[in-house]
Coordinates of C-alpha atoms in Angstrom, one line a residue:
M1423 CA 18.7 28.7 -42.4
A1424 CA 16.9 32.0 -41.6
L1425 CA 16.5 32.7 -37.9
K1426 CA 14.0 34.9 -36.0
T1427 CA 14.9 38.1 -34.5
T1428 CA 13.0 39.7 -31.6
I1429 CA 13.6 43.2 -30.4
I1430 CA 11.3 44.5 -27.5
V1431 CA 11.3 48.2 -26.6
N1432 CA 9.6 48.9 -23.2
S1433 CA 8.4 52.4 -22.2
L1434 CA 11.1 54.4 -24.1
T1435 CA 11.2 58.0 -25.2
L1436 CA 13.2 57.8 -28.5
K1437 CA 13.8 59.5 -31.8
K1438 CA 15.2 56.6 -33.4
I1439 CA 16.9 53.4 -33.2
F1440 CA 19.7 52.0 -35.2
I1441 CA 20.2 48.3 -35.6
F1442 CA 23.2 47.0 -37.1
I1443 CA 23.0 43.3 -38.1
S1444 CA 25.5 41.6 -40.3
N1445 CA 25.8 44.0 -43.6
W1446 CA 22.3 45.5 -42.9
R1447 CA 21.3 49.1 -41.4
V1448 CA 17.9 49.6 -40.4
L1449 CA 16.6 53.0 -39.4
L1450 CA 13.4 52.6 -37.2
P1451 CA 11.9 56.3 -36.5
F1452 CA 9.5 56.1 -33.4
K1453 CA 7.2 58.8 -31.8
Q1454 CA 7.8 59.5 -28.2
N1455 CA 6.5 57.2 -25.3
I1456 CA 6.1 54.1 -27.2
N1457 CA 4.6 51.6 -24.8
K1458 CA 5.8 48.2 -26.7
V1459 CA 7.0 47.4 -30.2
H1460 CA 7.3 43.9 -31.5
L1461 CA 9.5 43.7 -34.7
I1462 CA 10.1 40.3 -36.2
F1463 CA 12.6 39.8 -38.8
W1464 CA 13.7 36.7 -40.4
L1465 CA 17.7 37.1 -40.8
F1466 CA 20.3 34.8 -41.8
L1467 CA 22.0 33.7 -38.6
V1468 CA 21.4 35.4 -35.2
S1469 CA 18.7 35.9 -32.9
F1470 CA 18.6 38.8 -30.3
S1471 CA 16.0 39.8 -27.5
T1472 CA 16.8 43.3 -26.3
N1473 CA 15.1 45.1 -23.1
M1474 CA 16.5 48.5 -23.9
N1475 CA 15.9 50.0 -20.5
A1476 CA 18.7 48.0 -18.8
Q1477 CA 19.3 44.6 -20.1
C1478 CA 20.0 42.7 -23.4
T1479 CA 19.8 38.9 -24.1
I1480 CA 21.6 37.4 -27.1
T1481 CA 20.2 33.9 -28.0
G1482 CA 20.5 31.6 -30.9
T1483 CA 21.9 28.2 -31.6
T1484 CA 24.7 29.6 -33.4
V1485 CA 25.5 33.6 -33.0
D1486 CA 27.9 35.2 -35.2
S1487 CA 30.0 37.9 -33.3
R1488 CA 30.0 40.1 -36.3
T1489 CA 26.3 40.7 -36.0
I1490 CA 26.9 42.1 -32.3
T1491 CA 27.5 46.0 -32.4
C1492 CA 27.3 48.6 -29.7
S1493 CA 24.3 50.0 -31.7
T1494 CA 22.5 46.8 -31.3
L1495 CA 23.1 46.6 -27.5
S1496 CA 22.7 50.2 -27.0
G1497 CA 21.5 51.3 -23.5
C1498 CA 22.2 47.7 -21.9
T1499 CA 24.1 47.6 -18.8
I1500 CA 23.7 43.9 -18.4
V1501 CA 24.1 41.6 -21.2
Y1502 CA 23.1 38.0 -21.2
I1503 CA 24.7 35.4 -23.3
G1504 CA 21.7 32.7 -23.6
N1505 CA 18.4 32.7 -21.8
G1506 CA 19.5 29.9 -19.2
V1507 CA 17.4 27.2 -21.0
N1508 CA 18.1 27.0 -24.7
P1509 CA 21.7 26.2 -26.0
T1510 CA 23.4 29.4 -27.3
S1511 CA 26.7 29.8 -28.8
L1512 CA 28.3 33.1 -29.4
V1513 CA 31.1 32.4 -32.1
M1514 CA 34.0 34.9 -32.3
Y1515 CA 34.5 35.4 -36.1
Q1516 CA 36.3 38.7 -35.5
N1517 CA 37.1 41.0 -32.4
L1518 CA 34.2 42.0 -30.5
D1519 CA 34.7 45.4 -28.9
L1520 CA 31.9 46.3 -26.5
T1521 CA 33.8 49.3 -24.8
C1522 CA 31.4 51.7 -26.2
L1523 CA 28.8 50.4 -23.7
G1524 CA 30.7 51.6 -20.8
A1525 CA 31.1 49.4 -17.6
I1526 CA 28.5 46.7 -18.0
Q1527 CA 28.0 43.0 -16.7
L1528 CA 28.5 40.2 -19.3
I1529 CA 26.8 37.2 -17.9
I1530 CA 27.2 34.0 -19.5
R1531 CA 24.2 31.7 -18.5
N1532 CA 23.5 28.0 -18.2
N1533 CA 23.8 26.4 -21.8
A1534 CA 25.6 29.4 -23.4
N1535 CA 29.1 29.4 -24.5
I1536 CA 31.6 32.0 -26.1
D1537 CA 33.5 30.2 -28.7
F1538 CA 37.0 31.3 -29.7
S1539 CA 37.7 28.1 -31.7
N1540 CA 37.5 29.9 -35.3
G1541 CA 40.6 32.1 -34.7
N1542 CA 42.5 34.3 -32.4
Y1543 CA 40.2 37.0 -31.5
D1544 CA 39.7 39.7 -28.6
L1545 CA 36.6 40.3 -26.6
R1546 CA 36.9 43.7 -25.1
L1547 CA 34.6 45.2 -22.4
G1548 CA 34.7 48.7 -20.9
A1549 CA 36.7 49.6 -17.9
N1550 CA 35.4 48.2 -14.6
S1551 CA 33.0 45.9 -16.4
S1552 CA 32.4 42.5 -15.0
I1553 CA 32.2 38.9 -16.6
I1554 CA 30.0 36.5 -14.8
V1555 CA 29.9 33.0 -15.7
E1556 CA 26.8 31.2 -14.1
N1557 CA 26.8 27.4 -13.6
G1558 CA 26.4 25.6 -16.7
G1559 CA 28.0 28.5 -18.6
N1560 CA 31.5 28.2 -20.4
I1561 CA 34.2 30.0 -22.6
S1562 CA 36.1 27.7 -24.8
A1563 CA 38.5 27.8 -27.8
G1564 CA 38.8 23.9 -28.6
S1565 CA 42.0 22.6 -30.3
N1566 CA 42.6 26.3 -31.3
C1567 CA 43.3 27.3 -27.5
S1568 CA 46.3 29.9 -27.5
S1569 CA 47.4 32.9 -25.5
S1570 CA 46.2 35.0 -28.4
D1571 CA 42.4 34.3 -27.4
L1572 CA 42.0 37.3 -25.1
I1573 CA 39.4 39.0 -23.1
W1574 CA 40.1 42.6 -22.0
I1575 CA 38.4 44.8 -19.3
G1576 CA 39.4 48.4 -20.0
E1577 CA 43.1 48.4 -20.7
D1578 CA 43.7 45.4 -18.6
K1579 CA 44.1 42.0 -20.2
V1580 CA 42.4 39.7 -17.9
A1581 CA 42.2 36.3 -19.4
S1582 CA 43.3 34.1 -22.2
C1583 CA 42.5 30.7 -23.2
T1584 CA 45.8 29.2 -21.8
G1585 CA 46.5 32.0 -19.3
A1586 CA 49.7 34.2 -18.8
G1587 CA 51.1 34.6 -15.4
P1588 CA 49.3 35.7 -12.3
D1589 CA 47.4 38.7 -13.9
V1590 CA 45.9 36.7 -17.0
I1591 CA 43.8 33.7 -15.9
S1592 CA 42.9 30.9 -18.3
F1593 CA 39.5 30.5 -19.7
P1594 CA 38.9 27.3 -17.7
N1595 CA 40.0 29.0 -14.6
L1596 CA 37.7 32.0 -15.3
V1597 CA 34.7 29.6 -15.7
V1598 CA 35.6 27.8 -12.6
G1599 CA 35.9 31.0 -10.6
G1600 CA 32.6 32.3 -11.8
G1601 CA 33.8 35.2 -13.8
Y1602 CA 36.1 38.3 -13.2
N1603 CA 36.1 41.6 -11.6
T1604 CA 32.8 40.6 -10.0
V1605 CA 31.6 39.4 -6.4
N1606 CA 31.1 35.8 -6.1
A1607 CA 28.4 35.4 -3.2
T1608 CA 26.3 32.7 -1.7
S1609 CA 23.6 32.7 0.8
T1610 CA 22.1 30.5 3.3
I1611 CA 18.4 29.5 3.1
V1612 CA 16.0 31.0 5.4
C1613 CA 13.5 28.6 6.9
G1614 CA 10.1 30.3 7.6
S1615 CA 11.5 33.8 8.3
G1616 CA 14.7 35.0 9.9
T1617 CA 18.3 36.1 8.7
S1618 CA 20.4 34.9 6.1
T1619 CA 24.2 34.7 6.0
I1620 CA 25.6 35.9 2.6
T1621 CA 29.3 35.1 2.1
A1622 CA 31.0 37.4 -0.5
V1623 CA 34.5 37.6 -2.2
R1624 CA 35.7 39.6 -5.0
N1625 CA 37.0 37.6 -8.1
P1626 CA 39.7 37.6 -8.8
T1627 CA 40.8 37.5 -5.3
P1628 CA 42.0 40.8 -4.0
T1629 CA 45.7 41.2 -2.6
S1630 CA 44.8 44.4 -0.5
T1631 CA 42.1 45.7 1.9
T1632 CA 38.8 45.1 0.3
T1633 CA 35.3 46.7 1.2
Y1634 CA 32.1 45.1 0.7
N1635 CA 28.8 46.9 0.6
L1636 CA 25.4 45.2 0.9
Y1637 CA 22.5 47.0 -0.8
S1638 CA 18.8 46.7 -1.3
G1639 CA 18.7 47.6 -5.0
A1640 CA 20.8 47.0 -8.2
T1641 CA 21.2 50.8 -8.3
G1642 CA 20.7 53.2 -5.5
G1643 CA 18.7 51.5 -2.8
T1644 CA 19.5 51.3 0.7
L1645 CA 23.0 50.5 2.0
I1646 CA 22.3 47.8 4.4
Q1647 CA 25.8 47.0 5.6
T1648 CA 29.6 47.6 4.8
I1649 CA 32.5 45.4 5.8
T1650 CA 36.1 46.0 5.1
T1651 CA 38.4 43.0 5.0
S1652 CA 41.9 42.0 4.9
S1653 CA 43.2 38.4 3.9
P1654 CA 41.3 36.3 2.8
Y1655 CA 39.0 39.0 2.0
V1656 CA 36.0 37.3 2.4
A1657 CA 32.7 39.4 3.9
S1658 CA 29.9 37.6 5.7
F1659 CA 26.9 39.6 5.8
I1660 CA 23.9 39.1 8.1
T1661 CA 20.7 40.1 6.4
P1662 CA 17.8 41.8 8.2
N1663 CA 14.7 39.5 9.3
I1664 CA 13.0 38.3 6.2
S1665 CA 9.8 36.2 5.5
S1666 CA 10.0 36.1 1.9
T1667 CA 12.5 35.5 -0.9
T1668 CA 14.6 38.8 -1.2
N1669 CA 17.2 39.9 -3.7
Y1670 CA 20.3 41.7 -2.3
F1671 CA 23.3 43.5 -4.4
I1672 CA 26.9 43.5 -3.5
D1673 CA 29.6 45.6 -4.9
A1674 CA 33.6 45.3 -3.7
T1675 CA 35.9 48.2 -3.6
T1676 CA 39.8 47.4 -3.8
S1677 CA 42.4 50.0 -4.3
G1678 CA 39.6 52.6 -5.2
I1679 CA 38.2 50.5 -8.0
T1680 CA 34.6 49.3 -7.5
T1681 CA 32.8 46.3 -8.9
L1682 CA 29.3 46.6 -10.5
R1683 CA 26.8 45.2 -8.1
R1684 CA 26.3 41.5 -8.1
Q1685 CA 22.7 40.1 -7.4
V1686 CA 22.4 37.4 -4.6
T1687 CA 19.2 36.0 -4.0
V1688 CA 18.3 34.8 -0.6
T1689 CA 15.6 32.4 -0.8
V1690 CA 12.9 31.9 2.0
V1691 CA 11.5 28.3 2.2
P1692 CA 8.2 28.0 4.1
L1693 CA 8.3 25.7 6.9
P1694 CA 6.7 22.6 6.0
T1695 CA 3.9 21.1 8.1
I1696 CA 2.5 17.6 8.7
T1697 CA -1.0 18.1 7.3
N1698 CA -2.3 14.4 8.3
T1699 CA -1.3 11.3 10.0
T1700 CA -2.8 7.8 9.8
P1701 CA -2.1 5.6 12.9
N1702 CA -2.6 1.9 12.5
S1703 CA -3.1 -1.2 14.6
R1704 CA -2.6 -5.2 14.5
C1705 CA -3.3 -8.1 16.5
G1706 CA -0.2 -9.7 18.0
T1707 CA 3.3 -9.3 17.2
G1708 CA 4.3 -8.2 13.7
T1709 CA 4.7 -4.9 11.5
V1710 CA 2.4 -2.0 11.4
T1711 CA 2.0 0.4 8.3
L1712 CA 1.7 4.2 9.4
E1713 CA 1.1 7.0 7.0
A1714 CA 1.5 10.8 6.9
T1715 CA 1.2 13.6 4.4
A1716 CA 3.0 17.1 4.5
S1717 CA 2.5 20.5 2.9
A1718 CA 5.8 20.1 1.1
G1719 CA 9.1 18.3 1.0
T1720 CA 10.1 15.0 2.4
I1721 CA 8.5 12.9 5.1
N1722 CA 11.0 11.5 7.7
W1723 CA 10.3 8.9 10.2
Y1724 CA 11.7 8.5 13.7
A1725 CA 11.6 6.4 16.9
T1726 CA 12.0 9.4 19.4
S1727 CA 10.5 13.0 19.5
T1728 CA 13.7 14.6 19.0
G1729 CA 17.3 13.4 17.8
G1730 CA 17.6 9.9 17.1
S1731 CA 18.2 7.9 13.7
L1732 CA 16.3 8.4 10.7
L1733 CA 14.3 5.1 10.2
G1734 CA 12.6 5.9 6.7
T1735 CA 11.3 8.5 4.4
G1736 CA 8.0 8.9 2.5
T1737 CA 4.3 9.1 3.0
S1738 CA 4.2 5.4 4.2
F1739 CA 6.4 3.6 6.8
T1740 CA 6.4 0.1 8.0
T1741 CA 7.6 -0.5 11.4
P1742 CA 9.9 -3.4 12.3
S1743 CA 8.2 -6.4 14.1
I1744 CA 6.8 -5.1 17.4
A1745 CA 5.2 -6.8 20.2
A1746 CA 3.7 -3.8 22.0
T1747 CA 2.2 -0.5 21.2
T1748 CA 4.9 1.9 20.1
T1749 CA 4.9 5.6 19.3
Y1750 CA 6.8 6.9 16.3
Y1751 CA 7.3 10.4 15.2
V1752 CA 7.2 12.2 11.9
D1753 CA 8.5 15.5 10.5
A1754 CA 9.0 17.0 7.0
T1755 CA 12.2 18.7 5.5
N1756 CA 11.9 20.9 2.5
N1757 CA 15.2 22.5 0.9
G1758 CA 17.0 22.0 4.2
C1759 CA 13.9 23.4 6.3
A1760 CA 12.1 21.1 8.8
T1761 CA 8.9 21.1 10.6
S1762 CA 8.9 23.0 14.0
S1763 CA 8.4 19.7 15.8
R1764 CA 7.7 16.0 15.1
T1765 CA 4.3 14.7 15.3
A1766 CA 3.7 11.3 17.1
V1767 CA 2.0 8.5 15.1
T1768 CA 1.0 5.3 17.3
A1769 CA 1.3 1.8 16.0
T1770 CA -0.9 0.0 18.4
V1771 CA -0.4 -3.9 19.0
N1772 CA -3.6 -5.5 20.6
P1773 CA -3.2 -8.7 22.3
L1774 CA -4.5 -11.9 21.1
P1775 CA -7.1 -13.8 23.0
A1776 CA -6.1 -16.8 24.9
T1777 CA -6.5 -20.1 23.0
P1778 CA -10.0 -21.2 23.8
T1779 CA -11.0 -24.4 25.2
I1780 CA -14.0 -26.5 24.1
T1781 CA -16.2 -28.2 26.8
A1782 CA -18.3 -31.3 25.6
S1783 CA -21.7 -31.9 27.3
S1784 CA -21.3 -35.5 27.3
S1785 CA -19.2 -38.2 25.8
T1786 CA -17.6 -37.4 22.4
T1787 CA -18.0 -41.1 21.6
F1788 CA -21.6 -41.9 20.7
C1789 CA -23.6 -44.1 18.5
A1790 CA -25.1 -42.9 15.1
G1791 CA -28.2 -40.8 15.7
G1792 CA -26.7 -39.2 18.8
S1793 CA -25.2 -35.9 19.2
V1794 CA -23.1 -33.9 21.8
N1795 CA -23.0 -30.3 22.6
L1796 CA -19.6 -28.5 22.3
T1797 CA -18.9 -24.9 24.2
A1798 CA -16.3 -22.7 23.4
S1799 CA -14.6 -20.6 26.5
T1800 CA -15.8 -17.1 26.5
G1801 CA -15.0 -14.6 23.7
T1802 CA -16.7 -11.6 22.2
S1803 CA -17.4 -13.7 19.0
Y1804 CA -16.7 -17.2 17.8
L1805 CA -15.7 -19.1 14.7
W1806 CA -15.9 -22.8 14.6
S1807 CA -14.2 -25.1 12.2
T1808 CA -17.6 -25.9 10.9
G1809 CA -18.2 -22.2 10.1
A1810 CA -20.6 -21.7 12.9
T1811 CA -20.3 -18.6 14.7
T1812 CA -22.4 -19.4 18.1
Q1813 CA -20.7 -20.2 21.4
S1814 CA -21.9 -23.7 21.3
I1815 CA -22.7 -25.9 18.7
T1816 CA -24.4 -29.3 18.5
V1817 CA -22.4 -32.1 16.6
S1818 CA -23.9 -35.4 15.5
N1819 CA -21.1 -36.3 12.8
A1820 CA -17.7 -37.7 13.5
G1821 CA -14.7 -35.4 13.2
S1822 CA -12.3 -32.8 14.7
Y1823 CA -13.5 -29.7 15.9
T1824 CA -11.8 -26.5 16.9
V1825 CA -12.9 -23.0 17.6
Q1826 CA -11.4 -19.6 17.6
V1827 CA -12.3 -16.4 19.5
T1828 CA -12.3 -12.9 19.0
N1829 CA -11.7 -10.2 21.7
A1830 CA -13.4 -6.6 21.8
A1831 CA -10.3 -5.4 20.0
G1832 CA -11.3 -7.6 16.9
C1833 CA -8.2 -9.9 17.4
Q1834 CA -8.6 -13.7 16.9
S1835 CA -7.0 -16.2 18.9
A1836 CA -5.1 -19.2 17.7
P1837 CA -7.4 -22.4 17.2
S1838 CA -8.2 -24.5 20.2
T1839 CA -6.8 -28.0 20.7
A1840 CA -9.2 -30.1 18.4
T1841 CA -12.0 -31.9 20.0
T1842 CA -12.6 -35.4 18.5
V1843 CA -16.0 -36.6 17.9
T1844 CA -16.4 -40.4 17.2
V1845 CA -19.8 -41.7 16.0
N1846 CA -20.0 -45.6 16.1
P1847 CA -22.6 -47.2 13.5
L1848 CA -25.9 -49.2 14.7
P1849 CA -26.0 -52.8 14.3
A1850 CA -27.9 -54.1 11.5
T1851 CA -31.7 -54.6 12.4
P1852 CA -31.8 -58.2 13.7
T1853 CA -34.1 -60.9 12.3
I1854 CA -36.3 -63.3 14.6
T1855 CA -36.2 -67.1 13.7
A1856 CA -39.0 -69.3 15.1
S1857 CA -38.3 -72.8 16.0
S1858 CA -41.7 -74.0 14.7
S1859 CA -45.2 -72.5 13.8
T1860 CA -45.8 -69.2 15.7
T1861 CA -49.4 -70.3 15.5
F1862 CA -50.3 -73.2 18.3
C1863 CA -52.8 -74.3 20.7
A1864 CA -53.3 -73.2 24.3
G1865 CA -50.5 -75.1 26.3
G1866 CA -48.1 -75.0 23.3
S1867 CA -45.0 -72.9 22.8
V1868 CA -42.2 -71.5 20.2
N1869 CA -38.8 -70.7 20.5
L1870 CA -37.8 -67.3 19.0
T1871 CA -34.1 -66.7 18.2
A1872 CA -32.4 -63.3 17.3
S1873 CA -29.5 -62.9 14.7
T1874 CA -26.2 -62.4 16.1
G1875 CA -25.2 -59.7 18.4
T1876 CA -23.0 -58.8 21.5
S1877 CA -26.2 -58.6 23.6
Y1878 CA -30.0 -58.8 23.2
L1879 CA -33.1 -56.8 24.4
W1880 CA -36.5 -58.5 23.5
S1881 CA -39.7 -56.8 23.8
T1882 CA -40.7 -59.1 26.9
G1883 CA -37.4 -57.6 28.5
A1884 CA -35.6 -60.8 27.9
T1885 CA -31.9 -60.5 27.4
T1886 CA -31.0 -63.8 25.9
Q1887 CA -30.5 -64.4 22.3
S1888 CA -33.4 -66.9 22.3
I1889 CA -36.7 -66.7 24.2
T1890 CA -39.6 -69.6 24.5
V1891 CA -42.9 -67.8 23.8
S1892 CA -46.4 -69.7 25.1
N1893 CA -48.5 -66.4 25.0
A1894 CA -49.9 -64.8 22.0
G1895 CA -48.5 -61.5 21.0
S1896 CA -46.1 -59.7 18.9
Y1897 CA -42.4 -60.1 19.8
T1898 CA -39.3 -57.8 18.7
V1899 CA -35.8 -57.9 19.4
Q1900 CA -32.8 -55.2 19.6
V1901 CA -29.2 -56.4 19.7
T1902 CA -26.3 -54.3 20.8
N1903 CA -22.7 -54.5 19.2
A1904 CA -19.4 -54.4 20.7
A1905 CA -19.5 -50.6 20.7
G1906 CA -22.5 -50.6 22.9
C1907 CA -24.9 -49.4 20.1
Q1908 CA -28.4 -50.7 19.9
S1909 CA -29.9 -51.7 16.6
A1910 CA -33.6 -50.5 15.7
P1911 CA -36.2 -53.3 16.6
S1912 CA -36.4 -56.2 14.6
T1913 CA -39.8 -56.6 12.5
A1914 CA -42.3 -58.1 14.9
T1915 CA -43.0 -61.7 15.0
T1916 CA -46.6 -62.4 15.6
V1917 CA -47.4 -65.4 18.0
T1918 CA -51.0 -66.9 17.9
V1919 CA -52.2 -69.2 20.6
N1920 CA -55.5 -71.0 19.6
P1921 CA -57.8 -72.0 22.6
L1922 CA -58.5 -75.4 23.5
P1923 CA -62.3 -76.8 23.0
A1924 CA -64.4 -77.1 26.1
T1925 CA -64.0 -80.6 27.7
P1926 CA -66.7 -82.6 26.0
T1927 CA -69.6 -84.3 27.5
I1928 CA -70.9 -88.1 26.8
T1929 CA -74.6 -88.8 26.6
A1930 CA -75.6 -92.3 26.6
S1931 CA -78.7 -93.5 24.5
S1932 CA -79.8 -95.8 27.6
S1933 CA -78.8 -97.0 30.8
T1934 CA -74.9 -97.5 30.9
T1935 CA -75.7 -100.7 33.1
F1936 CA -77.0 -103.5 31.0
C1937 CA -77.1 -107.2 30.8
T1938 CA -74.4 -109.3 28.7
G1939 CA -75.5 -109.1 25.1
G1940 CA -76.9 -105.9 25.7
S1941 CA -75.4 -102.5 24.5
V1942 CA -75.5 -98.5 24.8
I1943 CA -75.0 -95.7 22.4
L1944 CA -72.4 -93.1 23.7
T1945 CA -72.6 -89.7 22.0
A1946 CA -70.0 -86.9 22.4
S1947 CA -70.8 -83.4 22.7
A1948 CA -70.5 -81.3 19.3
G1949 CA -66.8 -80.8 17.9
T1950 CA -65.1 -80.9 14.9
S1951 CA -63.8 -84.3 15.2
Y1952 CA -63.5 -86.8 18.0
L1953 CA -61.2 -89.3 19.6
W1954 CA -62.6 -91.9 21.8
S1955 CA -60.5 -93.8 24.5
T1956 CA -61.5 -96.8 22.2
G1957 CA -59.9 -95.1 19.4
A1958 CA -63.2 -94.4 17.7
T1959 CA -63.4 -91.2 15.8
T1960 CA -67.0 -90.8 15.4
Q1961 CA -69.2 -88.7 17.5
S1962 CA -71.2 -91.7 18.8
I1963 CA -70.1 -95.3 19.7
T1964 CA -72.0 -98.4 20.7
V1965 CA -70.5 -99.9 23.7
S1966 CA -71.5 -103.6 24.6
T1967 CA -68.5 -104.2 27.0
G1968 CA -68.4 -103.1 30.4
G1969 CA -65.5 -100.1 31.1
N1970 CA -64.7 -96.5 31.6
Y1971 CA -65.3 -94.7 28.4
T1972 CA -64.0 -91.1 27.6
V1973 CA -63.7 -88.7 24.5
Q1974 CA -61.9 -85.7 23.2
V1975 CA -62.9 -83.4 20.7
T1976 CA -61.0 -81.0 18.3
N1977 CA -62.2 -77.7 17.2
A1978 CA -61.8 -76.2 14.0
A1979 CA -58.4 -74.7 14.7
G1980 CA -57.1 -78.4 15.5
C1981 CA -56.9 -78.0 18.9
Q1982 CA -57.9 -81.1 21.2
S1983 CA -59.9 -80.6 24.5
A1984 CA -59.0 -82.5 27.6
P1985 CA -60.7 -85.9 27.9
S1986 CA -64.2 -85.8 28.9
T1987 CA -65.4 -87.3 32.4
A1988 CA -65.3 -91.1 32.1

């Protein structure tokens, strides 16, 4: 398939550029002082990106070594295989001789590989060149691996696929060692600002005194420090104080041969800060969730302001169960750099109020229709089992009543011991039974009897089940049951007492003394009916026999008078 080739020329003063790709020869004429030219070719196999002032980058899923020539890389002192991201494989289909470029750095980047599996070929670099294999880079030959797969630097055979004695290392060892005729260097991270330790060792490891130089630039620049070493030939540089990420460059000289400078980056990580904390509280023993945020990195939680064990990480931390207010501490780490100090975050434990008590205004056992006031001991607020929120409630229904109090911290107590209210039912409204008519004549009476109860209270004040009534009036009764509850008054029973007629008088029609054979008429005063002592029932009787005669009259109510005077 056709691949895209991009050649970038930056700020060059050139008459012409020759590009040799496969069997094509392209002549490009330019005027002087060209700022930037983008040339897009759709070719058969290979893709190059070339920065002609110092660096060239060879990219493409599969790159044929036959398309790489000194002309295509002219002027480059650093040649990258791959861009560090996309896969690139430079396949050796013939010997690749780059000695014409002079001393260069050939850098095999992440996801890039030089593949010798298609035959036994040589890769030749100019004298004093370096091969650098970054992490993720590789040199391989697959099943075709042999000592005939060679890499040369100048006139020195430095590596083969299988290796050949102490002076010719194997491809795998070349990869693991990070390259050849270069300086492998590592640096410590600087937190905020300060110095870094750069540790450098020449690769392959020297066998004689080696001098390392630390510079500020890839070429020229300031010589910062020189260290001459003997076995194990490792140099440790201390950088100046820096506050931003800085590139340094190191070369090594052994037996008069100096490597190209190798870049080492000292990373400055800004110190993270704790930007916000959120304390929290709870009521009584239990866990508390605390929160914090940081400018960067991982948030760490501790029980002490310095030292101590790490309790947890993250923006949220749940404490163990605690019974008292406890202070925890938080810091942040970012790429090995920590905040300058830990920040306190408090988990507050507010005490619960004492369990409240309930005081009743009177007995909690009463009769239906009654009530009792229940009062809680002092708190800031109250919650009764009825839902009421006042300190006192009036209760008229049977049941168990509890209350919880809340203190000023908003903590609620356990429920109080229940107060049980018992409401006894009232007896049924009693009835009154009269022994006879409740209407009678003066001097009469009637017995009134209440329906059954445990005790009785008549409207007269009497407390017996039955009373004898001789006076007119309305009579009611209340009964009390075994629980001491008194009924409603019964329906009134009305007693009517009719008055007796006045004692009648007798009027004689003539003298009540007369001779035998004579008679007299006796007449009673007016009434509704009459009863004479003779048994006569008329108003007047004729008497011819001596004796005492009386009469009683009955009025309309049927009441009989006292006997008249004889």
